[in-house]
PDB file of C-alpha atoms and ligand atoms in Angstrom:
ATOM      1  CA  MET H   1       0.064   0.093   0.042  1.00  0.00           C
ATOM      2  CA  HIS H   2       1.603   2.842  -1.328  1.00  0.00           C
ATOM      3  CA  LEU H   3       0.741   6.074   1.683  1.00  0.00           C
ATOM      4  CA  ARG H   4       0.544   8.882  -1.249  1.00  0.00           C
ATOM      5  CA  GLU H   5      -2.161   6.914  -2.949  1.00  0.00           C
ATOM      6  CA  THR H   6      -4.606   5.301  -0.492  1.00  0.00           C
ATOM      7  CA  THR H   7      -7.357   7.392   2.002  1.00  0.00           C
ATOM      8  CA  TRP H   8      -6.748   7.494   6.194  1.00  0.00           C
ATOM      9  CA  THR H   9      -8.556   5.604   6.276  1.00  0.00           C
ATOM     10  CA  ASP H  10      -7.959   3.025   4.250  1.00  0.00           C
ATOM     11  CA  ALA H  11      -4.704   3.033   5.965  1.00  0.00           C
ATOM     12  CA  GLU H  12      -6.025   2.364   9.356  1.00  0.00           C
ATOM     13  CA  ALA H  13      -8.187  -0.187   8.440  1.00  0.00           C
ATOM     14  CA  VAL H  14      -4.069  -2.643   6.911  1.00  0.00           C
ATOM     15  CA  ASP H  15      -2.734  -5.184   8.773  1.00  0.00           C
ATOM     16  CA  THR H  16       0.378  -5.188   9.377  1.00  0.00           C
ATOM     17  CA  ASP H  17       3.883  -3.650  11.556  1.00  0.00           C
ATOM     18  CA  ILE H  18       5.785  -2.860   8.034  1.00  0.00           C
ATOM     19  CA  ALA H  19       6.681   0.280   6.519  1.00  0.00           C
ATOM     20  CA  LEU H  20       9.516   0.945   3.407  1.00  0.00           C
ATOM     21  CA  LEU H  21      10.744   4.147   3.968  1.00  0.00           C
ATOM     22  CA  PRO H  22      12.323   5.548   0.365  1.00  0.00           C
ATOM     23  CA  VAL H  23      14.882   7.768   0.077  1.00  0.00           C
ATOM     24  CA  GLY H  24      17.636   8.642  -2.481  1.00  0.00           C
ATOM     25  CA  SER H  25      18.938  12.420  -3.322  1.00  0.00           C
ATOM     26  CA  THR H  26      19.199  14.635  -5.578  1.00  0.00           C
ATOM     27  CA  GLU H  27      22.189  15.180  -7.352  1.00  0.00           C
ATOM     28  CA  GLN H  28      23.978  14.971 -10.493  1.00  0.00           C
ATOM     29  CA  HIS H  29      24.575  11.434 -13.155  1.00  0.00           C
ATOM     30  CA  GLY H  30      26.521  12.747 -14.794  1.00  0.00           C
ATOM     31  CA  PRO H  31      25.447  13.692 -18.782  1.00  0.00           C
ATOM     32  CA  HIS H  32      23.229  11.759 -19.297  1.00  0.00           C
ATOM     33  CA  ALA H  33      21.320  10.367 -16.532  1.00  0.00           C
ATOM     34  CA  PRO H  34      18.305  12.274 -14.595  1.00  0.00           C
ATOM     35  CA  LEU H  35      18.739  14.076 -10.523  1.00  0.00           C
ATOM     36  CA  GLY H  36      16.911  11.771  -9.587  1.00  0.00           C
ATOM     37  CA  THR H  37      17.874   8.483 -10.135  1.00  0.00           C
ATOM     38  CA  ASP H  38      19.379   7.449  -6.862  1.00  0.00           C
ATOM     39  CA  ALA H  39      15.613   8.224  -5.663  1.00  0.00           C
ATOM     40  CA  LEU H  40      13.959   7.195  -8.211  1.00  0.00           C
ATOM     41  CA  THR H  41      15.661   3.825  -7.911  1.00  0.00           C
ATOM     42  CA  ALA H  42      15.507   3.856  -4.226  1.00  0.00           C
ATOM     43  CA  GLN H  43      11.339   4.035  -5.103  1.00  0.00           C
ATOM     44  CA  ALA H  44      11.488   1.484  -8.068  1.00  0.00           C
ATOM     45  CA  VAL H  45      13.526  -1.061  -5.868  1.00  0.00           C
ATOM     46  CA  ALA H  46      10.407  -0.470  -2.862  1.00  0.00           C
ATOM     47  CA  ASP H  47       7.953  -1.305  -4.987  1.00  0.00           C
ATOM     48  CA  ALA H  48       9.720  -4.782  -6.323  1.00  0.00           C
ATOM     49  CA  GLY H  49       9.877  -5.234  -2.470  1.00  0.00           C
ATOM     50  CA  ALA H  50       6.462  -4.904  -1.934  1.00  0.00           C
ATOM     51  CA  ASP H  51       5.108  -5.725  -5.116  1.00  0.00           C
ATOM     52  CA  ALA H  52       6.695  -9.639  -4.922  1.00  0.00           C
ATOM     53  CA  SER H  53       6.359  -9.919  -0.809  1.00  0.00           C
ATOM     54  CA  ASP H  54       3.627 -11.963   0.367  1.00  0.00           C
ATOM     55  CA  ARG H  55       3.191  -9.817   3.465  1.00  0.00           C
ATOM     56  CA  GLU H  56       1.313  -6.373   3.389  1.00  0.00           C
ATOM     57  CA  VAL H  57       3.864  -3.769   3.595  1.00  0.00           C
ATOM     58  CA  ILE H  58       3.417   0.056   3.792  1.00  0.00           C
ATOM     59  CA  VAL H  59       4.822   2.004   0.899  1.00  0.00           C
ATOM     60  CA  ALA H  60       6.494   5.454   2.201  1.00  0.00           C
ATOM     61  CA  PRO H  61       6.623   8.714   0.208  1.00  0.00           C
ATOM     62  CA  PRO H  62      10.271   8.532  -1.019  1.00  0.00           C
ATOM     63  CA  ILE H  63      12.126  11.016   0.816  1.00  0.00           C
ATOM     64  CA  ASN H  64      14.305  13.113  -2.408  1.00  0.00           C
ATOM     65  CA  VAL H  65      17.478  15.188  -0.984  1.00  0.00           C
ATOM     66  CA  GLY H  66      19.799  13.143   0.744  1.00  0.00           C
ATOM     67  CA  VAL H  67      23.691  13.618   1.861  1.00  0.00           C
ATOM     68  CA  ALA H  68      25.379  14.981  -1.483  1.00  0.00           C
ATOM     69  CA  GLU H  69      26.927  18.342  -1.079  1.00  0.00           C
ATOM     70  CA  GLU H  70      30.405  16.914  -2.714  1.00  0.00           C
ATOM     71  CA  HIS H  71      28.149  16.959  -6.128  1.00  0.00           C
ATOM     72  CA  ARG H  72      27.037  20.627  -5.442  1.00  0.00           C
ATOM     73  CA  ASP H  73      29.385  21.835  -8.537  1.00  0.00           C
ATOM     74  CA  PHE H  74      27.009  20.712 -10.615  1.00  0.00           C
ATOM     75  CA  ALA H  75      24.114  22.433 -11.308  1.00  0.00           C
ATOM     76  CA  GLY H  76      20.550  20.449 -10.043  1.00  0.00           C
ATOM     77  CA  THR H  77      21.939  18.319  -7.561  1.00  0.00           C
ATOM     78  CA  LEU H  78      20.390  19.244  -4.076  1.00  0.00           C
ATOM     79  CA  TRP H  79      21.263  18.568  -0.012  1.00  0.00           C
ATOM     80  CA  VAL H  80      20.849  19.080   2.979  1.00  0.00           C
ATOM     81  CA  SER H  81      23.524  18.338   6.450  1.00  0.00           C
ATOM     82  CA  GLU H  82      23.655  14.249   7.829  1.00  0.00           C
ATOM     83  CA  GLU H  83      22.204  15.673  11.635  1.00  0.00           C
ATOM     84  CA  THR H  84      18.538  17.744   9.386  1.00  0.00           C
ATOM     85  CA  PHE H  85      19.180  14.908   7.592  1.00  0.00           C
ATOM     86  CA  ARG H  86      19.681  12.196  10.404  1.00  0.00           C
ATOM     87  CA  GLU H  87      17.252  13.872  12.751  1.00  0.00           C
ATOM     88  CA  TYR H  88      14.037  13.990   8.876  1.00  0.00           C
ATOM     89  CA  VAL H  89      14.538  10.646   8.763  1.00  0.00           C
ATOM     90  CA  ARG H  90      14.580   9.499  11.782  1.00  0.00           C
ATOM     91  CA  GLU H  91      11.155  12.042  12.965  1.00  0.00           C
ATOM     92  CA  THR H  92      10.020  10.390   9.262  1.00  0.00           C
ATOM     93  CA  ILE H  93      10.223   6.383  11.300  1.00  0.00           C
ATOM     94  CA  ASP H  94       8.411   7.856  14.332  1.00  0.00           C
ATOM     95  CA  SER H  95       5.716   9.545  12.802  1.00  0.00           C
ATOM     96  CA  LEU H  96       5.852   5.752  11.188  1.00  0.00           C
ATOM     97  CA  ALA H  97       5.898   3.787  14.059  1.00  0.00           C
ATOM     98  CA  HIS H  98       3.103   5.951  15.979  1.00  0.00           C
ATOM     99  CA  HIS H  99       0.285   4.358  13.340  1.00  0.00           C
ATOM    100  CA  GLY H 100       2.079   1.190  14.451  1.00  0.00           C
ATOM    101  CA  TRP H 101       3.581   0.227  10.930  1.00  0.00           C
ATOM    102  CA  ASP H 102       7.159   0.013  13.782  1.00  0.00           C
ATOM    103  CA  ARG H 103       9.194  -2.512  11.497  1.00  0.00           C
ATOM    104  CA  VAL H 104      10.840  -0.046   8.849  1.00  0.00           C
ATOM    105  CA  VAL H 105      13.499  -1.569   6.510  1.00  0.00           C
ATOM    106  CA  VAL H 106      15.002   1.978   4.401  1.00  0.00           C
ATOM    107  CA  VAL H 107      15.618   1.788   1.116  1.00  0.00           C
ATOM    108  CA  ASN H 108      18.558   3.395  -0.127  1.00  0.00           C
ATOM    109  CA  GLY H 109      19.452   4.409  -3.232  1.00  0.00           C
ATOM    110  CA  HIS H 110      22.671   7.360  -2.754  1.00  0.00           C
ATOM    111  CA  GLY H 111      26.038   6.644  -1.127  1.00  0.00           C
ATOM    112  CA  GLY H 112      26.090   8.955   1.035  1.00  0.00           C
ATOM    113  CA  ASN H 113      22.905   7.957   2.883  1.00  0.00           C
ATOM    114  CA  VAL H 114      25.112   5.386   3.876  1.00  0.00           C
ATOM    115  CA  ASP H 115      26.539   6.618   7.609  1.00  0.00           C
ATOM    116  CA  PRO H 116      23.490   8.268   8.623  1.00  0.00           C
ATOM    117  CA  LEU H 117      21.402   6.418   8.294  1.00  0.00           C
ATOM    118  CA  ARG H 118      23.689   3.523   9.580  1.00  0.00           C
ATOM    119  CA  GLU H 119      22.856   5.615  12.745  1.00  0.00           C
ATOM    120  CA  LEU H 120      20.751   6.951  13.253  1.00  0.00           C
ATOM    121  CA  CYS H 121      17.894   3.176  12.397  1.00  0.00           C
ATOM    122  CA  ALA H 122      20.411   2.483  14.955  1.00  0.00           C
ATOM    123  CA  ARG H 123      19.487   5.630  17.694  1.00  0.00           C
ATOM    124  CA  VAL H 124      15.926   3.985  16.890  1.00  0.00           C
ATOM    125  CA  SER H 125      15.685   0.350  17.232  1.00  0.00           C
ATOM    126  CA  ARG H 126      17.821   1.526  20.666  1.00  0.00           C
ATOM    127  CA  HIS H 127      16.198   4.223  22.617  1.00  0.00           C
ATOM    128  CA  GLY H 128      13.414   4.213  20.009  1.00  0.00           C
ATOM    129  CA  ASP H 129       9.855   3.152  19.594  1.00  0.00           C
ATOM    130  CA  ALA H 130      10.516   1.456  16.772  1.00  0.00           C
ATOM    131  CA  TYR H 131      12.808  -1.041  14.586  1.00  0.00           C
ATOM    132  CA  ALA H 132      14.519  -0.020  12.128  1.00  0.00           C
ATOM    133  CA  VAL H 133      17.245  -0.999   9.469  1.00  0.00           C
ATOM    134  CA  PRO H 134      18.784   0.573   6.303  1.00  0.00           C
ATOM    135  CA  PHE H 135      18.976  -1.448   2.724  1.00  0.00           C
ATOM    136  CA  THR H 136      20.929  -0.158  -0.320  1.00  0.00           C
ATOM    137  CA  TRP H 137      20.075  -1.717  -2.646  1.00  0.00           C
ATOM    138  CA  PHE H 138      23.508  -1.855  -4.762  1.00  0.00           C
ATOM    139  CA  ASP H 139      25.151  -3.515  -1.493  1.00  0.00           C
ATOM    140  CA  ALA H 140      22.956  -6.358  -2.707  1.00  0.00           C
ATOM    141  CA  VAL H 141      23.671  -7.910  -5.613  1.00  0.00           C
ATOM    142  CA  ASP H 142      26.291  -8.499  -7.669  1.00  0.00           C
ATOM    143  CA  ALA H 143      27.539  -4.979  -8.746  1.00  0.00           C
ATOM    144  CA  PRO H 144      31.221  -4.655  -8.799  1.00  0.00           C
ATOM    145  CA  ASP H 145      31.167  -2.357 -10.962  1.00  0.00           C
ATOM    146  CA  MET H 146      29.347   0.377  -9.494  1.00  0.00           C
ATOM    147  CA  GLY H 147      30.672   3.759 -10.027  1.00  0.00           C
ATOM    148  CA  HIS H 148      28.411   6.807 -10.273  1.00  0.00           C
ATOM    149  CA  GLY H 149      25.520   7.064 -13.106  1.00  0.00           C
ATOM    150  CA  GLY H 150      27.923   3.989 -14.160  1.00  0.00           C
ATOM    151  CA  PRO H 151      27.004   1.150 -15.889  1.00  0.00           C
ATOM    152  CA  VAL H 152      24.961  -0.445 -12.656  1.00  0.00           C
ATOM    153  CA  GLU H 153      22.034   3.351 -12.156  1.00  0.00           C
ATOM    154  CA  THR H 154      21.938   3.067 -16.264  1.00  0.00           C
ATOM    155  CA  SER H 155      20.790  -0.232 -16.214  1.00  0.00           C
ATOM    156  CA  LEU H 156      18.239   0.018 -13.718  1.00  0.00           C
ATOM    157  CA  LEU H 157      16.550   2.706 -14.637  1.00  0.00           C
ATOM    158  CA  GLN H 158      16.981   1.904 -19.008  1.00  0.00           C
ATOM    159  CA  HIS H 159      15.235  -0.414 -17.477  1.00  0.00           C
ATOM    160  CA  SER H 160      12.478   1.253 -14.811  1.00  0.00           C
ATOM    161  CA  HIS H 161      12.257   4.812 -16.905  1.00  0.00           C
ATOM    162  CA  ALA H 162      13.868   4.579 -19.722  1.00  0.00           C
ATOM    163  CA  GLY H 163      12.900   7.224 -21.296  1.00  0.00           C
ATOM    164  CA  LEU H 164      14.592   9.552 -18.698  1.00  0.00           C
ATOM    165  CA  VAL H 165      18.750   8.217 -19.709  1.00  0.00           C
ATOM    166  CA  HIS H 166      19.945   9.428 -22.899  1.00  0.00           C
ATOM    167  CA  GLU H 167      21.345   7.574 -24.958  1.00  0.00           C
ATOM    168  CA  ASP H 168      22.897  10.102 -27.636  1.00  0.00           C
ATOM    169  CA  ARG H 169      25.246  11.183 -24.735  1.00  0.00           C
ATOM    170  CA  LEU H 170      27.205   8.016 -23.829  1.00  0.00           C
ATOM    171  CA  GLU H 171      29.872   8.036 -24.958  1.00  0.00           C
ATOM    172  CA  GLU H 172      30.681  11.912 -24.099  1.00  0.00           C
ATOM    173  CA  ALA H 173      29.620  10.793 -20.182  1.00  0.00           C
ATOM    174  CA  THR H 174      32.497   8.317 -20.293  1.00  0.00           C
ATOM    175  CA  GLU H 175      35.131  10.186 -21.968  1.00  0.00           C
ATOM    176  CA  GLY H 176      33.958  13.870 -19.700  1.00  0.00           C
ATOM    177  CA  GLY H 177      34.224  10.707 -16.604  1.00  0.00           C
ATOM    178  CA  ALA H 178      36.246   9.597 -14.624  1.00  0.00           C
ATOM    179  CA  ASP H 179      36.958   5.381 -13.717  1.00  0.00           C
ATOM    180  CA  ARG H 180      37.240   5.266 -10.702  1.00  0.00           C
ATOM    181  CA  TRP H 181      35.416   7.347  -6.820  1.00  0.00           C
ATOM    182  CA  GLY H 182      38.117   9.833  -5.282  1.00  0.00           C
ATOM    183  CA  GLU H 183      41.706  10.688  -5.537  1.00  0.00           C
ATOM    184  CA  TRP H 184      43.382   7.922  -3.537  1.00  0.00           C
ATOM    185  CA  VAL H 185      47.158   8.309  -1.953  1.00  0.00           C
ATOM    186  CA  SER H 186      48.498   5.888   0.608  1.00  0.00           C
ATOM    187  CA  GLY H 187      44.360   5.131   1.517  1.00  0.00           C
ATOM    188  CA  VAL H 188      43.195   8.301   1.975  1.00  0.00           C
ATOM    189  CA  ASN H 189      40.845  10.057  -0.443  1.00  0.00           C
ATOM    190  CA  LEU H 190      41.499  13.495  -0.755  1.00  0.00           C
ATOM    191  CA  ALA H 191      39.292  14.326  -2.146  1.00  0.00           C
ATOM    192  CA  TYR H 192      35.468  15.452  -0.653  1.00  0.00           C
ATOM    193  CA  ASP H 193      33.714  16.606  -4.240  1.00  0.00           C
ATOM    194  CA  THR H 194      33.163  14.387  -7.420  1.00  0.00           C
ATOM    195  CA  ALA H 195      34.626  17.218  -9.335  1.00  0.00           C
ATOM    196  CA  GLU H 196      37.962  17.376  -8.078  1.00  0.00           C
ATOM    197  CA  PHE H 197      38.197  13.969 -10.439  1.00  0.00           C
ATOM    198  CA  SER H 198      35.609  13.578 -12.593  1.00  0.00           C
ATOM    199  CA  GLU H 199      35.024  16.042 -15.384  1.00  0.00           C
ATOM    200  CA  ASN H 200      31.493  15.384 -16.021  1.00  0.00           C
ATOM    201  CA  GLY H 201      30.526  14.185 -12.011  1.00  0.00           C
ATOM    202  CA  THR H 202      30.463  10.411 -13.894  1.00  0.00           C
ATOM    203  CA  VAL H 203      32.129   7.448 -12.492  1.00  0.00           C
ATOM    204  CA  GLY H 204      32.588   4.338 -14.643  1.00  0.00           C
ATOM    205  CA  ASP H 205      31.052   3.472 -18.557  1.00  0.00           C
ATOM    206  CA  PRO H 206      27.697   3.822 -18.740  1.00  0.00           C
ATOM    207  CA  ARG H 207      28.163   2.059 -22.430  1.00  0.00           C
ATOM    208  CA  ASP H 208      29.012  -1.841 -20.343  1.00  0.00           C
ATOM    209  CA  GLY H 209      24.860  -0.829 -19.353  1.00  0.00           C
ATOM    210  CA  SER H 210      21.504  -2.176 -19.898  1.00  0.00           C
ATOM    211  CA  ALA H 211      17.866  -2.648 -19.701  1.00  0.00           C
ATOM    212  CA  THR H 212      18.294  -6.512 -19.404  1.00  0.00           C
ATOM    213  CA  ARG H 213      20.590  -6.552 -16.653  1.00  0.00           C
ATOM    214  CA  GLY H 214      18.824  -3.590 -14.732  1.00  0.00           C
ATOM    215  CA  GLU H 215      15.499  -6.165 -15.075  1.00  0.00           C
ATOM    216  CA  ARG H 216      17.795  -8.515 -13.580  1.00  0.00           C
ATOM    217  CA  LEU H 217      19.278  -6.102 -10.272  1.00  0.00           C
ATOM    218  CA  LEU H 218      16.424  -4.807 -10.049  1.00  0.00           C
ATOM    219  CA  ASP H 219      14.752  -9.353  -9.152  1.00  0.00           C
ATOM    220  CA  GLU H 220      17.861  -9.367  -7.515  1.00  0.00           C
ATOM    221  CA  ALA H 221      17.237  -6.214  -5.125  1.00  0.00           C
ATOM    222  CA  SER H 222      14.201  -7.203  -4.909  1.00  0.00           C
ATOM    223  CA  ASP H 223      14.172 -11.094  -4.518  1.00  0.00           C
ATOM    224  CA  ALA H 224      16.696  -9.807  -1.600  1.00  0.00           C
ATOM    225  CA  LEU H 225      14.278  -6.889  -0.301  1.00  0.00           C
ATOM    226  CA  GLY H 226      11.911 -10.197   0.064  1.00  0.00           C
ATOM    227  CA  ALA H 227      13.977 -12.211   2.362  1.00  0.00           C
ATOM    228  CA  LEU H 228      15.497  -8.459   4.407  1.00  0.00           C
ATOM    229  CA  LEU H 229      11.487  -8.340   4.834  1.00  0.00           C
ATOM    230  CA  ASP H 230      10.398 -11.658   6.373  1.00  0.00           C
ATOM    231  CA  ARG H 231      13.356 -11.765   9.285  1.00  0.00           C
ATOM    232  CA  VAL H 232      12.455  -7.787  10.170  1.00  0.00           C
ATOM    233  CA  ALA H 233       9.272  -9.893   9.920  1.00  0.00           C
ATOM    234  CA  GLU H 234      10.026 -12.145  12.211  1.00  0.00           C
ATOM    235  CA  ARG H 235      12.106 -11.123  14.512  1.00  0.00           C
TER     236      ARG H 235
HETATM  237 ZN1   ZN P 301      23.426   8.173  -7.734  1.00  0.00          ZN
END
């Protein structure tokens, strides 16, 4: 059940304690993929996981702005501080729990959100009224070539939101992009901002992506999320 499309009376009648909260980011993903990539992919994974599950699951509306200041040099990128993000997500989880949906899986699509989500979910679970865990979809699938706006994210979008990927810019995206994330010396990443190591914001080669791989990735992510939901429900 998607809260955004549901009346309060129908929400009240749902018999479940499980909720999914999609969390993304609004940030550059190279010249070929939309600023909303991380929110769109998180939502696609949450929807697929909810559809595939035998359980009744609440799907909360997505949080579209996350911890993404590292992309500030590229137009359209939005961000909040880690503190604001942690408080906002935590209070959103508290409000889900208020209605009895107190087992919450945060479905995340952005690397910069990972550390704050882990911290806030631990805090909610230890001291709050809910049990919450973060699920970052690209950590749950076979994606060694993740990059940024690289083949993994591009594939998922080519499957779920084909019209938003500029196929005619994949060449340009690769040429102006970087091979790996960061600028590493002695195990230290010297770069704080993406623009320090990638001219157009891309990391990896999106030409290696395809809608077929995207379909496989979404299936894999949805299976992983389903298994997680079962464990969280039984806990
Ligand atoms: Zn991304």
